[in-house]
PDB file of C-alpha atoms in Angstrom:
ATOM      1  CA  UNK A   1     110.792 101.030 119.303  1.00 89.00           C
ATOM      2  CA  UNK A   2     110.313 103.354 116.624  1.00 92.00           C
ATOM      3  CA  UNK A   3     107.000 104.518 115.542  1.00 94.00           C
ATOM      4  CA  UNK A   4     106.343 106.324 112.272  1.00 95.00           C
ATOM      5  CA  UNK A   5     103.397 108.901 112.060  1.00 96.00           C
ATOM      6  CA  UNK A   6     104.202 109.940 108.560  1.00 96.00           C
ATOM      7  CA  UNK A   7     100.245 109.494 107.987  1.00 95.00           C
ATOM      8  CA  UNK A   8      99.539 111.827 111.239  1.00 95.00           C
ATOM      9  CA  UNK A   9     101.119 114.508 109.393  1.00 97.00           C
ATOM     10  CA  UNK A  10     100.382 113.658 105.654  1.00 97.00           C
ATOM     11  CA  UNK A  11      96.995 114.274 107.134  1.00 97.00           C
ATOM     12  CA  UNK A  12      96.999 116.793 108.798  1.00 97.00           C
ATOM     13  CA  UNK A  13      98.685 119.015 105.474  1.00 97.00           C
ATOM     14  CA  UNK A  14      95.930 117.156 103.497  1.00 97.00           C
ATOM     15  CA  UNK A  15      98.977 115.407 100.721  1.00 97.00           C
ATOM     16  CA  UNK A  16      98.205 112.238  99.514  1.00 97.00           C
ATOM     17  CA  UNK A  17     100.896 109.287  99.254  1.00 96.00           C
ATOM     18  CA  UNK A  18     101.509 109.953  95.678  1.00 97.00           C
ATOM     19  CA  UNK A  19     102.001 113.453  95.649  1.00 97.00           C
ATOM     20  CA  UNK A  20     104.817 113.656  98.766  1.00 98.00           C
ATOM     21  CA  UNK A  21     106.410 110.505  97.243  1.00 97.00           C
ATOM     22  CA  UNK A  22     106.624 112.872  93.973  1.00 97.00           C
ATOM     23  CA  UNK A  23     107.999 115.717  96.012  1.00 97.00           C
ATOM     24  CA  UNK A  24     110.573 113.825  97.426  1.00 97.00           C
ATOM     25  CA  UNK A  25     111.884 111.998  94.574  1.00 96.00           C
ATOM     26  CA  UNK A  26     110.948 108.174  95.896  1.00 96.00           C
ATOM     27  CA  UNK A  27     108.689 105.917  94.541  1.00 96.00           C
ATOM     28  CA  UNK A  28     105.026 105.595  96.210  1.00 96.00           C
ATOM     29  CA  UNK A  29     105.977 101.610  97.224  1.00 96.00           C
ATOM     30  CA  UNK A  30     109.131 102.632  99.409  1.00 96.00           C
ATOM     31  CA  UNK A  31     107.235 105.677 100.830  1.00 96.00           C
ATOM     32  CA  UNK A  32     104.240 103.164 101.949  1.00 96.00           C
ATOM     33  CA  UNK A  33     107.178 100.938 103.773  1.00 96.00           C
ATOM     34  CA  UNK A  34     107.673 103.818 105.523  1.00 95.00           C
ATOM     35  CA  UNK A  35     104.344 104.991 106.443  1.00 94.00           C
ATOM     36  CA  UNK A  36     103.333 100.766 107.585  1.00 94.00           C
ATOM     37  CA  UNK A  37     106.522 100.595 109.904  1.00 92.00           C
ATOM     38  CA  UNK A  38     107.836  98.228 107.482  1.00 95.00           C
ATOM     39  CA  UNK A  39     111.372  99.830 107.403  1.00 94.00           C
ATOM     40  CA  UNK A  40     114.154  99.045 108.622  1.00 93.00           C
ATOM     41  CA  UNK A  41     115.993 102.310 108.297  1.00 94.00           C
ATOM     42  CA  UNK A  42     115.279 105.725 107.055  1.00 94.00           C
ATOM     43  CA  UNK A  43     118.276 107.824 105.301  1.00 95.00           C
ATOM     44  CA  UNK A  44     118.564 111.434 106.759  1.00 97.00           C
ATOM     45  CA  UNK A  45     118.683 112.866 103.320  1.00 96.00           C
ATOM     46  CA  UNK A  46     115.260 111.522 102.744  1.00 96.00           C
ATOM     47  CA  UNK A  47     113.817 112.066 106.383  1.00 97.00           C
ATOM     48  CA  UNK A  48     115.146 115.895 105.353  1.00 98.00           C
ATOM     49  CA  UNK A  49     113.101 115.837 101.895  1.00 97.00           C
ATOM     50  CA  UNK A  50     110.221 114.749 103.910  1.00 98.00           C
ATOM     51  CA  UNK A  51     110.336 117.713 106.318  1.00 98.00           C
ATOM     52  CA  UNK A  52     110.574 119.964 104.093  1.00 98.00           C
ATOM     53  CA  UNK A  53     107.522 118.550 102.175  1.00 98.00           C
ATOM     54  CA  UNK A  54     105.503 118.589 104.745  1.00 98.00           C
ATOM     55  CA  UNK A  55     107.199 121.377 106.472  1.00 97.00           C
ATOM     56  CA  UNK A  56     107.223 119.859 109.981  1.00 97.00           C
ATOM     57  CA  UNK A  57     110.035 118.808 112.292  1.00 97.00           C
ATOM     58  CA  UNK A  58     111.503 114.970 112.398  1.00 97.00           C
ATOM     59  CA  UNK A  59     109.866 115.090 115.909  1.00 96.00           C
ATOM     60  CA  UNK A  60     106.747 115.261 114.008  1.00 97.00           C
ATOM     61  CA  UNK A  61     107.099 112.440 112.161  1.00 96.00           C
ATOM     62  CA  UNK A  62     109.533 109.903 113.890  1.00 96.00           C
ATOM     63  CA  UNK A  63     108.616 108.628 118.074  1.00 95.00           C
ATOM     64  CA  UNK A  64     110.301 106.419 120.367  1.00 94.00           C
ATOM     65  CA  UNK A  65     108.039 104.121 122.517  1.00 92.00           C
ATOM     66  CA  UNK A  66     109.691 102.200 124.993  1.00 90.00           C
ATOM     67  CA  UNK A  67     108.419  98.596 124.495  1.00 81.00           C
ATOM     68  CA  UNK A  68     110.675  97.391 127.152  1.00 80.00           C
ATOM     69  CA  UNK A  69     112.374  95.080 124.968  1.00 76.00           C
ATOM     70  CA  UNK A  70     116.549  95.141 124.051  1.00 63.00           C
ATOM     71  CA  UNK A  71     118.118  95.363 121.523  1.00 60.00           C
ATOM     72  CA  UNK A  72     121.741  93.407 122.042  1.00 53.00           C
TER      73      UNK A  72
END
């Protein structure tokens, strides 16, 4: 499973929903599926804009947990 601690690091640069959803050119709704682990997929092009935004690494943002279930 894939866990997303976009607030972790929205945090820890102190930007608000609104303004990195500004900065990366997608509306404050889609960024929020993001951030609640609502989303199915992520496009690299936008994980990109959201490094550079919050200048961290997609290691930063993006972690795998091992739930023990498969996917098949």
């Amino acid at each position: 499973m894939i866990i997303v601690n976009l607030d972790v690091m929205m945090a820890k640069r102190k930007m608000s929903s609104n303004t990195l959803a500004e900065k990366i050119g997608i509306t404050p709704a889609n960024l929020s599926i993001l951030k609640n682990q609502k989303a199915k997929a992520v496009r690299f092009s936008t994980l990109n804009d959201i490094c550079m935004a919050l200048d961290c690494q997609p290691g930063d943002i993006l972690e795998f947990v091992n739930d023990g279930k498969s996917e098949e």
